[in-house]
CSV table of C-alpha atoms in Angstrom, one decimal:
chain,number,residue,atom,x,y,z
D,1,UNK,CA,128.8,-63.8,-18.7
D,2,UNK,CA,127.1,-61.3,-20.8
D,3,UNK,CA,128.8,-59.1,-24.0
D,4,UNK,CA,129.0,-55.7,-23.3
D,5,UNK,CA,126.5,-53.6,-25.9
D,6,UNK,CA,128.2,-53.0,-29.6
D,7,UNK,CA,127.7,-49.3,-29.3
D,8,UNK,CA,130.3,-48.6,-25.9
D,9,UNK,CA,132.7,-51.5,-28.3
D,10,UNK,CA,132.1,-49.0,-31.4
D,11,UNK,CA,133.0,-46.1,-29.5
D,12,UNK,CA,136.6,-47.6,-28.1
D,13,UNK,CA,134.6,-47.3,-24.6
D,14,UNK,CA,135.0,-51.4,-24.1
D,15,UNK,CA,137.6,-53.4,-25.8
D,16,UNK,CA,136.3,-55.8,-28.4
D,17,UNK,CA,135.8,-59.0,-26.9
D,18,UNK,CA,135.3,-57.9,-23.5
D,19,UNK,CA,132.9,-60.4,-21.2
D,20,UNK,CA,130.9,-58.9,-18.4
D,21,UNK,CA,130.4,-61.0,-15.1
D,22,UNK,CA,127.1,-60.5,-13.8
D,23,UNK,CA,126.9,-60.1,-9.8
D,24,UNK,CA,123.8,-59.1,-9.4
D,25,UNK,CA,120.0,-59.8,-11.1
D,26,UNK,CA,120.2,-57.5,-14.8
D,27,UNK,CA,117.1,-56.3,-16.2
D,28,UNK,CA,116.2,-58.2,-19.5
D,29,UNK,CA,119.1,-60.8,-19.0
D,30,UNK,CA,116.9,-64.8,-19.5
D,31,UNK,CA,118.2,-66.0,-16.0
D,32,UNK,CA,117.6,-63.1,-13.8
D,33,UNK,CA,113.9,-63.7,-12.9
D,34,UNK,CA,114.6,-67.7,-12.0
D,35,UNK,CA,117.8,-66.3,-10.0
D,36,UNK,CA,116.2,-63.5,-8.1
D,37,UNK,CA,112.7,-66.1,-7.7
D,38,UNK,CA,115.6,-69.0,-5.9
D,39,UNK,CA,117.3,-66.1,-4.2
D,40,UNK,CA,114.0,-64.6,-2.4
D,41,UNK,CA,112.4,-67.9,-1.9
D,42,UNK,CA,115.8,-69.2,-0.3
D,43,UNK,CA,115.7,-65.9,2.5
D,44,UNK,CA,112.4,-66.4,2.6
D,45,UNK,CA,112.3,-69.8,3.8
D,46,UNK,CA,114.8,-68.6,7.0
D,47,UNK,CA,112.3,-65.8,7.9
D,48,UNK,CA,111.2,-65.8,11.7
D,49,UNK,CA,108.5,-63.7,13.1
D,50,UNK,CA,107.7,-63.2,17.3
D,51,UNK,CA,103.5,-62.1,17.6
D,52,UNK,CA,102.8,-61.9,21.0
D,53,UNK,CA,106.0,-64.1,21.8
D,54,UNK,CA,104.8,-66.9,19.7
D,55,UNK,CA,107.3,-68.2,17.1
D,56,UNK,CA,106.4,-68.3,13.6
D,57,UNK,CA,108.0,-69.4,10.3
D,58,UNK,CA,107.3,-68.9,6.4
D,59,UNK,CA,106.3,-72.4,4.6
D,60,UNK,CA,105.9,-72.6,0.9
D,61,UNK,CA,103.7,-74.4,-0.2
D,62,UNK,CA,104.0,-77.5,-2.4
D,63,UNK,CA,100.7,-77.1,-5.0
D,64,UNK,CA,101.5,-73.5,-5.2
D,65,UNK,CA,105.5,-72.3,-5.0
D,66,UNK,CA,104.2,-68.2,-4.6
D,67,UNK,CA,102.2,-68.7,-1.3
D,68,UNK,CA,103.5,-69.1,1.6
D,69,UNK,CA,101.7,-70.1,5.0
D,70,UNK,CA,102.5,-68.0,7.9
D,71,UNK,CA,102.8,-71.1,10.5
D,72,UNK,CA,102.9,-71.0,14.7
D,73,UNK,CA,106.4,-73.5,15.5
D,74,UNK,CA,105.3,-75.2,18.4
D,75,UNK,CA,101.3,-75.7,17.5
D,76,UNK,CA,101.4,-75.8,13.8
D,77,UNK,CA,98.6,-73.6,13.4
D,78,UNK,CA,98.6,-70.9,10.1
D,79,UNK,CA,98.2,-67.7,11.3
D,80,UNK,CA,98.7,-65.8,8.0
D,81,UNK,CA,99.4,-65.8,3.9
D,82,UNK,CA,101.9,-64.2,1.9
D,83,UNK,CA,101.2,-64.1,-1.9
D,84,UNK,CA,104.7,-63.7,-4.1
D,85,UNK,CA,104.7,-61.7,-7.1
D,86,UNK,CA,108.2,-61.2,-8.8
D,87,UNK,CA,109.1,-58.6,-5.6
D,88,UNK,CA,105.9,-57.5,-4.6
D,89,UNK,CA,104.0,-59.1,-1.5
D,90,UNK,CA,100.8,-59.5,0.0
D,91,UNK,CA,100.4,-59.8,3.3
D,92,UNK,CA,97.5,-61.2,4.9
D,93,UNK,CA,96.0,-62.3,8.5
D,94,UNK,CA,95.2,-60.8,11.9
D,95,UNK,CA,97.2,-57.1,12.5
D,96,UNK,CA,99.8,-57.9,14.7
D,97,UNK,CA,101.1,-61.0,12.3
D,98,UNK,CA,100.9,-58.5,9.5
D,99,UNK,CA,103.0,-55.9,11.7
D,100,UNK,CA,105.5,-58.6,12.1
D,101,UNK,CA,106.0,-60.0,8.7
D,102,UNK,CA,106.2,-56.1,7.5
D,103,UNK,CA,109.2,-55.1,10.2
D,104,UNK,CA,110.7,-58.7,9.2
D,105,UNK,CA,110.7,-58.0,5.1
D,106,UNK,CA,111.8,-54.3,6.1
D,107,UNK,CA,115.4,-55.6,7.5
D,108,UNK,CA,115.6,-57.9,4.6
D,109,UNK,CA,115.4,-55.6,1.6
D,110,UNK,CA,114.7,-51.9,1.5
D,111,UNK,CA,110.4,-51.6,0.2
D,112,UNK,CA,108.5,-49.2,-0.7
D,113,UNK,CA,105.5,-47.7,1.8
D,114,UNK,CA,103.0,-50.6,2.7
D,115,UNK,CA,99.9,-50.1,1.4
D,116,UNK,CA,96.6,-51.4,3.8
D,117,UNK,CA,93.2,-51.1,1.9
D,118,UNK,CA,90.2,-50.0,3.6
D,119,UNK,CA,86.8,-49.2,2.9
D,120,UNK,CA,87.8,-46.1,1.1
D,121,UNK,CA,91.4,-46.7,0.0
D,122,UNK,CA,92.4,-49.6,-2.6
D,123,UNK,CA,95.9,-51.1,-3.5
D,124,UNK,CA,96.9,-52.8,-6.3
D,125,UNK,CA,98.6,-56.2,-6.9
D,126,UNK,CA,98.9,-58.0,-9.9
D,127,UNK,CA,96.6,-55.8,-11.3
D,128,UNK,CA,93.9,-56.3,-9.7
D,129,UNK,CA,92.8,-53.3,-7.0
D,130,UNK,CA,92.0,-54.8,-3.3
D,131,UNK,CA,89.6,-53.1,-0.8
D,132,UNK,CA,87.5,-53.7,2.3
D,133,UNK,CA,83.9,-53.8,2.7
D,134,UNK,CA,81.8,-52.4,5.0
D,135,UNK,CA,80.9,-55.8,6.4
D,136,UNK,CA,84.6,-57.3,6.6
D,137,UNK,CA,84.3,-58.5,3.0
D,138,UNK,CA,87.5,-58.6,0.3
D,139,UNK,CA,86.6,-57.0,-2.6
D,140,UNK,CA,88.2,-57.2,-6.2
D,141,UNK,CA,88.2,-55.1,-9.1
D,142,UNK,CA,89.6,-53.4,-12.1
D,143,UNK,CA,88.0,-49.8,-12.4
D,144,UNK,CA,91.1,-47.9,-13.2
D,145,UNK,CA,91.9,-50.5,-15.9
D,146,UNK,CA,88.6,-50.1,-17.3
D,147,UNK,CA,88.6,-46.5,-17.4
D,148,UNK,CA,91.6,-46.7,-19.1
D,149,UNK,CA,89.8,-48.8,-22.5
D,150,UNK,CA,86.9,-46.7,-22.4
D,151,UNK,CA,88.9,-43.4,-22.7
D,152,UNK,CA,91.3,-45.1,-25.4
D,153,UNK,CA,88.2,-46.1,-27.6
D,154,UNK,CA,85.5,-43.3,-26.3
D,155,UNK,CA,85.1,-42.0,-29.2
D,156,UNK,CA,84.2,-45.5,-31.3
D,157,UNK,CA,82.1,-46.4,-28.2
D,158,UNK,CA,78.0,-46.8,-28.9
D,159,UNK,CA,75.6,-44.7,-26.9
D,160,UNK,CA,73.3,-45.0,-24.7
D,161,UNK,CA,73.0,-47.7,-21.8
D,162,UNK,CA,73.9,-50.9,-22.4
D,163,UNK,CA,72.7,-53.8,-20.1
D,164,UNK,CA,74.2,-57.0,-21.4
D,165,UNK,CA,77.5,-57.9,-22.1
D,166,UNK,CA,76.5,-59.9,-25.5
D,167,UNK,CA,73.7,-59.5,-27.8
D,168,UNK,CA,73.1,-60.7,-31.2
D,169,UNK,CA,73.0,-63.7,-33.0
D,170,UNK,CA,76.0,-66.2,-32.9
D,171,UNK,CA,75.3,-66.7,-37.0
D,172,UNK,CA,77.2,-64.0,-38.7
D,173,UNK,CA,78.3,-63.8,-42.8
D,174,UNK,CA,81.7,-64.4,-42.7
D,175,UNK,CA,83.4,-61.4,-44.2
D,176,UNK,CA,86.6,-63.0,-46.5
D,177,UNK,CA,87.7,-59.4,-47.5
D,178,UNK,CA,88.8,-58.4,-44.5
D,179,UNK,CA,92.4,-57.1,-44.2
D,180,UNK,CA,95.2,-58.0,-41.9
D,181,UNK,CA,95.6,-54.5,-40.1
D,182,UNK,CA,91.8,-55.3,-39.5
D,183,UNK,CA,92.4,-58.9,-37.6
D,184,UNK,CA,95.1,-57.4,-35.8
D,185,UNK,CA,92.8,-54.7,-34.6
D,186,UNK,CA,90.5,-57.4,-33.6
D,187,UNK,CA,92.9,-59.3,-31.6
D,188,UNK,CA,94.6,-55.8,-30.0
D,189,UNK,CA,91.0,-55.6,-28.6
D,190,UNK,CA,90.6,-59.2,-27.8
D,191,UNK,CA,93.3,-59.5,-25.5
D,192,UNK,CA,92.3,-56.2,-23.7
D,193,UNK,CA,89.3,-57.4,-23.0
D,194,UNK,CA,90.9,-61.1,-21.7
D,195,UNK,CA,92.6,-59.5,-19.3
D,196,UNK,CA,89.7,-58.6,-17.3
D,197,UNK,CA,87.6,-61.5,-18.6
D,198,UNK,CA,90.1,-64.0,-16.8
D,199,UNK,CA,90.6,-61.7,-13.8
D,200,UNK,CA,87.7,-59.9,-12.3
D,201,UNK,CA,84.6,-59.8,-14.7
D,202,UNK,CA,83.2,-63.3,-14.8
D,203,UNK,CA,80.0,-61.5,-16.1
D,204,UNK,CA,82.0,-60.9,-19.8
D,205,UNK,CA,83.9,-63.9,-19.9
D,206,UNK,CA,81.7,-65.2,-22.5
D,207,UNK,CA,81.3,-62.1,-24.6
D,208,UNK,CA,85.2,-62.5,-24.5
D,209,UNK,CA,85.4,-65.8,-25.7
D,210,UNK,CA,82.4,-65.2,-28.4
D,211,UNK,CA,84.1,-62.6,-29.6
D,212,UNK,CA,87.5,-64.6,-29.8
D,213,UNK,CA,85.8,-67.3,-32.1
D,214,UNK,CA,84.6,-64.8,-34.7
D,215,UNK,CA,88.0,-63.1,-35.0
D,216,UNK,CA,89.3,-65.2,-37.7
D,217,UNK,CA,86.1,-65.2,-39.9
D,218,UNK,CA,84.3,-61.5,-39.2
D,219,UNK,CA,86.9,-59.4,-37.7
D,220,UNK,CA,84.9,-56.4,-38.1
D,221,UNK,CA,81.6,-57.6,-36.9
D,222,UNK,CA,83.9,-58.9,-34.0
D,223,UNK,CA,85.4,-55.1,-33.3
D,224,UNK,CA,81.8,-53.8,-33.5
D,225,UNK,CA,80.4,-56.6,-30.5
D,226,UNK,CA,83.9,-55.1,-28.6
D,227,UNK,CA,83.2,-51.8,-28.7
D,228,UNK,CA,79.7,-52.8,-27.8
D,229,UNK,CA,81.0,-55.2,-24.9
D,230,UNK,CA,83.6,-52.1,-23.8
D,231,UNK,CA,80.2,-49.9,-23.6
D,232,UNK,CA,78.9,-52.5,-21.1
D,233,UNK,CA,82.4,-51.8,-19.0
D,234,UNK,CA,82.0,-48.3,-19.1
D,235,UNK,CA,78.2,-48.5,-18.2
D,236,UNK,CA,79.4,-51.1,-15.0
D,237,UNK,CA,82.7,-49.9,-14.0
D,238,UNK,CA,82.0,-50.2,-10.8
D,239,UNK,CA,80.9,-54.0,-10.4
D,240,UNK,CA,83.7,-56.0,-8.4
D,241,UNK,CA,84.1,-59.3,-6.9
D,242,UNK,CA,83.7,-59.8,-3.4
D,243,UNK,CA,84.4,-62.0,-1.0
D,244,UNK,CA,82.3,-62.4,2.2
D,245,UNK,CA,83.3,-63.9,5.8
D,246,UNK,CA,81.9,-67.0,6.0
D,247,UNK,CA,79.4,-66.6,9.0
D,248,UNK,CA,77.8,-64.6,6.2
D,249,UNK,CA,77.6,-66.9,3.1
D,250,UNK,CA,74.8,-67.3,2.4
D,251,UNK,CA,73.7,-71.5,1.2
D,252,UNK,CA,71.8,-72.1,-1.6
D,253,UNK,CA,71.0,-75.8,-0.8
D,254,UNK,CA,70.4,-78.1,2.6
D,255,UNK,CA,73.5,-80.5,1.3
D,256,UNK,CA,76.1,-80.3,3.9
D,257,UNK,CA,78.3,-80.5,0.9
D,258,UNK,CA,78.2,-77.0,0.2
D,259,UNK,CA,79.6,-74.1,1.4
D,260,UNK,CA,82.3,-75.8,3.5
D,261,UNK,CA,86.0,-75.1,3.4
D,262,UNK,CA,86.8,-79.1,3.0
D,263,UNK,CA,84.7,-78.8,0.0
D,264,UNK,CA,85.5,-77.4,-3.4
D,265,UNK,CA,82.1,-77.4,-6.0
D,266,UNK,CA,82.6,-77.3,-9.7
D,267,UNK,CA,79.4,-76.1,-11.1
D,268,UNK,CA,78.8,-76.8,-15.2
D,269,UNK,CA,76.6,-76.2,-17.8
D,270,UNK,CA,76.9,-76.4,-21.7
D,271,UNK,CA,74.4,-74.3,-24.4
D,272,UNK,CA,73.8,-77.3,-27.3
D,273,UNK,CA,74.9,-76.2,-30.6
D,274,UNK,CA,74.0,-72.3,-30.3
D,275,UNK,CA,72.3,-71.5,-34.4
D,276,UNK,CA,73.6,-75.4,-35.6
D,277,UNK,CA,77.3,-74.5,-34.1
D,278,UNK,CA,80.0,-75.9,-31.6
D,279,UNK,CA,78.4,-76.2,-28.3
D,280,UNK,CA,79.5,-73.5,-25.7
D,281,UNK,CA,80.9,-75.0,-22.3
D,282,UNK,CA,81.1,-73.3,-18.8
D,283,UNK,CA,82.8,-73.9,-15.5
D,284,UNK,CA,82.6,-72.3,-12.5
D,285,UNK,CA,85.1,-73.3,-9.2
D,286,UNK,CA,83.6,-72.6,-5.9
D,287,UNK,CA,85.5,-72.6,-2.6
D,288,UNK,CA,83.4,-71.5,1.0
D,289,UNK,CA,80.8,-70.3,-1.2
D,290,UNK,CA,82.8,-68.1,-2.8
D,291,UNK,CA,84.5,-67.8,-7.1
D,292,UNK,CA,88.0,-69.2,-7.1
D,293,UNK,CA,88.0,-69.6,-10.9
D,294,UNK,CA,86.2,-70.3,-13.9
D,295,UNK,CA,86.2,-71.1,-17.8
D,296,UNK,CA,84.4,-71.5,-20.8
D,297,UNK,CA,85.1,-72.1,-24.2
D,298,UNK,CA,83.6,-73.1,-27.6
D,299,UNK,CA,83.7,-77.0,-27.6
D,300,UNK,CA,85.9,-78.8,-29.9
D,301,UNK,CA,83.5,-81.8,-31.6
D,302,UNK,CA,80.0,-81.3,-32.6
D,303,UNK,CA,77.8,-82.7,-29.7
D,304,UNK,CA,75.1,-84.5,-31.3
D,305,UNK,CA,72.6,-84.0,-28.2
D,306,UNK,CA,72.7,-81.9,-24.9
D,307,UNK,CA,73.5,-84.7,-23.2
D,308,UNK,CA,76.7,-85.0,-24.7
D,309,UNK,CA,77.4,-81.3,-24.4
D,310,UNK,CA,76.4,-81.1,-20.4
D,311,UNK,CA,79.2,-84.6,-20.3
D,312,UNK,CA,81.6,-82.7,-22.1
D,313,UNK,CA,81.3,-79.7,-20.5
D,314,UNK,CA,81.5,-81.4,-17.3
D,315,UNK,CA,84.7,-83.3,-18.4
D,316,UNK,CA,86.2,-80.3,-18.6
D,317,UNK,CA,85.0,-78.9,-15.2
D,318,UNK,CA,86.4,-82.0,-13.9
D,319,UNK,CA,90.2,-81.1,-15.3
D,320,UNK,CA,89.7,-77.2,-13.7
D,321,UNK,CA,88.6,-78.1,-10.7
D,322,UNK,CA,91.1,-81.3,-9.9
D,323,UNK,CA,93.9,-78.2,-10.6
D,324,UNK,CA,92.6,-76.3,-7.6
D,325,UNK,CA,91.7,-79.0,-5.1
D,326,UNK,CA,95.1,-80.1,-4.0
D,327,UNK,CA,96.0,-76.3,-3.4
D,328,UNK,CA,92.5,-76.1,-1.0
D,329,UNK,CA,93.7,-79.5,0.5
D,330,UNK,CA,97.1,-78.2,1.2
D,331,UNK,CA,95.5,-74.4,2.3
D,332,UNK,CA,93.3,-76.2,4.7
D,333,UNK,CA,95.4,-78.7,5.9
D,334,UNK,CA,93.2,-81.4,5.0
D,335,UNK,CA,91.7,-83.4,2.3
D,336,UNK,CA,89.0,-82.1,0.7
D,337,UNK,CA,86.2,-83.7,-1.1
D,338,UNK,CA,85.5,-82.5,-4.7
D,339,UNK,CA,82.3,-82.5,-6.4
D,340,UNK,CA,81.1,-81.8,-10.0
D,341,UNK,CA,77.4,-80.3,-10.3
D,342,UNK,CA,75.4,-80.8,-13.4
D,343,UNK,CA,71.7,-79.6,-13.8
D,344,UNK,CA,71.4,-82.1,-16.7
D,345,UNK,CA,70.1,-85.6,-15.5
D,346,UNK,CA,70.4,-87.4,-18.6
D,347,UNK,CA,74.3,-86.7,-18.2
D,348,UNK,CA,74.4,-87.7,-14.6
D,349,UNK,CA,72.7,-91.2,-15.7
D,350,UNK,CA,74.9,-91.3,-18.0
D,351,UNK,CA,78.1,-91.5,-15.7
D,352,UNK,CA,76.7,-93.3,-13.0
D,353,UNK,CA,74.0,-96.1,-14.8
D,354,UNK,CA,75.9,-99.3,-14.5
D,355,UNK,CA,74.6,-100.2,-18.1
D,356,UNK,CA,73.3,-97.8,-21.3
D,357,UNK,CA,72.1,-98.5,-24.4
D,358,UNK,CA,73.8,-98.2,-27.4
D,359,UNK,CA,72.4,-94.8,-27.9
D,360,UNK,CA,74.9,-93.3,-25.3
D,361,UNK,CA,77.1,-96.4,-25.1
D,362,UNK,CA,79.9,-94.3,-27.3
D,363,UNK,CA,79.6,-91.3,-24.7
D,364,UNK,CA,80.4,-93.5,-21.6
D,365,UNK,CA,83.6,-94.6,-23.3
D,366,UNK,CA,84.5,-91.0,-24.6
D,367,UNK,CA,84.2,-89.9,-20.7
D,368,UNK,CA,86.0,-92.9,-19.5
D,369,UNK,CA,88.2,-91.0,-17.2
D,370,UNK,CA,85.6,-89.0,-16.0
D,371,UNK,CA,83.7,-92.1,-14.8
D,372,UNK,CA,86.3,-93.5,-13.4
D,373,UNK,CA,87.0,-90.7,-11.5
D,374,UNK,CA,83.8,-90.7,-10.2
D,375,UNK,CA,82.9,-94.2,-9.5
D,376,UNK,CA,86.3,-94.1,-7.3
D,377,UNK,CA,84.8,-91.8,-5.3
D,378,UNK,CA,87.7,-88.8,-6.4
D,379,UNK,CA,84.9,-86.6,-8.1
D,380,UNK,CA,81.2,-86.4,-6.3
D,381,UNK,CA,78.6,-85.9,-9.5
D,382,UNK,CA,75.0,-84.1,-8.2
D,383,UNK,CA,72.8,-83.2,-10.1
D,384,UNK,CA,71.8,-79.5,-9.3
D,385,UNK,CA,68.6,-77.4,-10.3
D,386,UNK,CA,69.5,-75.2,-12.9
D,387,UNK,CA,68.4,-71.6,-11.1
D,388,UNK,CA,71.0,-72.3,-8.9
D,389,UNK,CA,73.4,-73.3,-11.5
D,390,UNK,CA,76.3,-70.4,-11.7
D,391,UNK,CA,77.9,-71.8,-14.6
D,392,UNK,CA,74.9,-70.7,-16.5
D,393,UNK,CA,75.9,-67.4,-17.4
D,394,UNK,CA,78.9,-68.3,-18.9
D,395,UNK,CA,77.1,-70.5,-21.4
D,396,UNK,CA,74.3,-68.3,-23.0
D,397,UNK,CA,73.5,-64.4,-22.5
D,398,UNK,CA,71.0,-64.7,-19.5
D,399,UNK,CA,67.8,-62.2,-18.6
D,400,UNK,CA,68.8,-59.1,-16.8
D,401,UNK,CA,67.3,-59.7,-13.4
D,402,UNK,CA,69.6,-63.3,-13.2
């Protein structure tokens, strides 16, 4: 039961004290979105398909309640995805199966035109723009949002062509003038940029997040590396995610471990104590070789050695990455075997000596879940070289060529 607006009551349109009963999902109302998700997700669930006179059904999974597997009745086997937004879909798997699911959500509800990308022709969902490779690749990206910044803030943007994402020291004079139209600015820009930061542009997720931390001390130093950052969007507006078949990923060591769909890597890596500050810590989630997510953030103790920074950045790998392996484990319909990478040896002794000294005695009890995690065999900790250590770049502004 909702009240009707004051202004029709005002008016002598609707009686005062008149109660509306809703019967269908209202725009803005608290429960609408929870009652149209159970509604969907209820005619959802009694969805059946016929591809090539094979029966399929729609299951949801359990780790994830917006994907759904596209599952064969009488073998079990997944023939197709369908990612939930709110009401928009995303339909994925072999033609027919998509063909099917389309007619099948077409009875249902009335949609709009499907959209099918292609090597020349994106669509969009969730923000984020979906197109084919040349090679049977997925790619991802966020040109139109970019272009969108840059023409907002062309005029503030620096010239000339800028190849890095961050540059300058981390030490900066803290600026205690500074207004609060000025912070607010800071933030506006911020959060612009963390929208493709957490989405498609691994490559200025650090930028991002160094920019975040000055904020509250040097908001206008921090506007000036954003405008600087947004120049590096406009100068690679083109870069995008993609994601490769995997008879053509491409292994960067002889484990078996790697690359394999039972297997989900965590690579991390920490920068100790940047100009005398808060170590900087990076993740990186790996699934078939390919991104599935990452993270990195300004740490919140002072490591007192690298040691302690790679175990703490690691620690926090470990909490990612056990978020994402029981979706894998359900996706693949197995169990999958997790592993955290480290190309710091003095952390890996660290976890898996049986004794330490009382030098690093104090860091063993700090990670004492993290050990125990790993001496149960739930987290696999390697030791990786650190070229072929992805988390790097989201830990310390790296050369151009890496």
């Amino acid at each position: 039961m909702v009240k009707p607006p004051r202004l029709l009551v005002r008016h002598g349109i609707v009686p005062a004290g008149t109660l509306w009963k809703i019967k269908r999902a209202l725009y803005g109302l608290q429960e609408a979105p929870a009652a149209w998700s159970a509604h969907r997700d209820e005619v959802m669930a009694g969805i059946q398909i016929s591809v090539a006179d094979v029966k399929c059904i729609l299951v949801q999974l359990r780790t994830e309640s917006n994907l759904w597997k596209v599952v064969e009745v009488e073998t079990g086997n997944v023939v197709g995805m369908v990612g939930v937004y709110v009401d928009d879909l995303l339909l994925s798997g072999p033609q027919l199966v998509v063909d099917a699911l389309i007619a099948a959500f077409q009875k249902l509800w009335e949609t709009s035109k499907p959209e099918i990308p292609s090597e020349t022709n994106s669509t969009k969902f969730c923000g984020l723009e979906i197109k084919r490779g040349n090679s049977g690749s997925v790619q991802l990206a966020q040109k139109d949002y970019v272009l969108d910044l840059v023409a907002r803030y062309a005029e503030e943007l620096p010239s000339g062509h800028q190849t890095q994402p961050w540059s300058g020291p981390d030490d900066f004079p803290e600026e205690p003038d500074y207004s609060t139209a000025e912070l607010r600015r800071g933030q506006t820009l911020a959060g612009e940029l963390q929208w493709l930061a957490q989405r498609s542009r691994v490559d200025i997720a650090l930028a991002v997040s160094k920019m975040s931390q000055m904020l509250t001390k040097a908001p206008r130093e921090a506007v000036v590396r954003g405008l600087r950052l947004l120049a590096y969007l406009r100068d690679t507006q083109d870069f995008y995610l993609e994601y490769l078949p995997t008879d053509q990923v491409a292994t960067h060591s002889d484990d078996v471990a790697q690359h394999q769909e039972h297997h989900v890597e965590c690579f991390t890596d920490a920068s100790f104590a940047p100009s005398c500050m808060f170590s900087q810590s990076g993740a990186v989630v790996v699934w078939g070789g390919a991104i599935v997510a990452w993270h990195t953030s300004r740490q919140s103790l002072m490591a007192q050695s690298s040691a302690e920074a790679e175990l703490v950045a690691a620690m926090d790998g470990a909490a990612l990455v056990r978020g994402i392996s029981p979706l894998v484990a359900e996706l693949v319909g197995q169990e999958v075997k997790t592993w955290s990478l480290v190309d710091n040896t003095a952390c890996v002794a660290i976890v898996t000596s049986p004794s330490t000294s009382w030098r690093t005695r104090h860091l063993k009890i700090r990670a004492a879940g993290y050990v125990d995690l790993v001496e149960r065999g739930v987290l696999h900790l390697r030791h990786v070289p650190g070229a072929t250590l992805v988390a790097d770049a989201l830990t310390k502004p790296l050369a151009t060529q890496r």
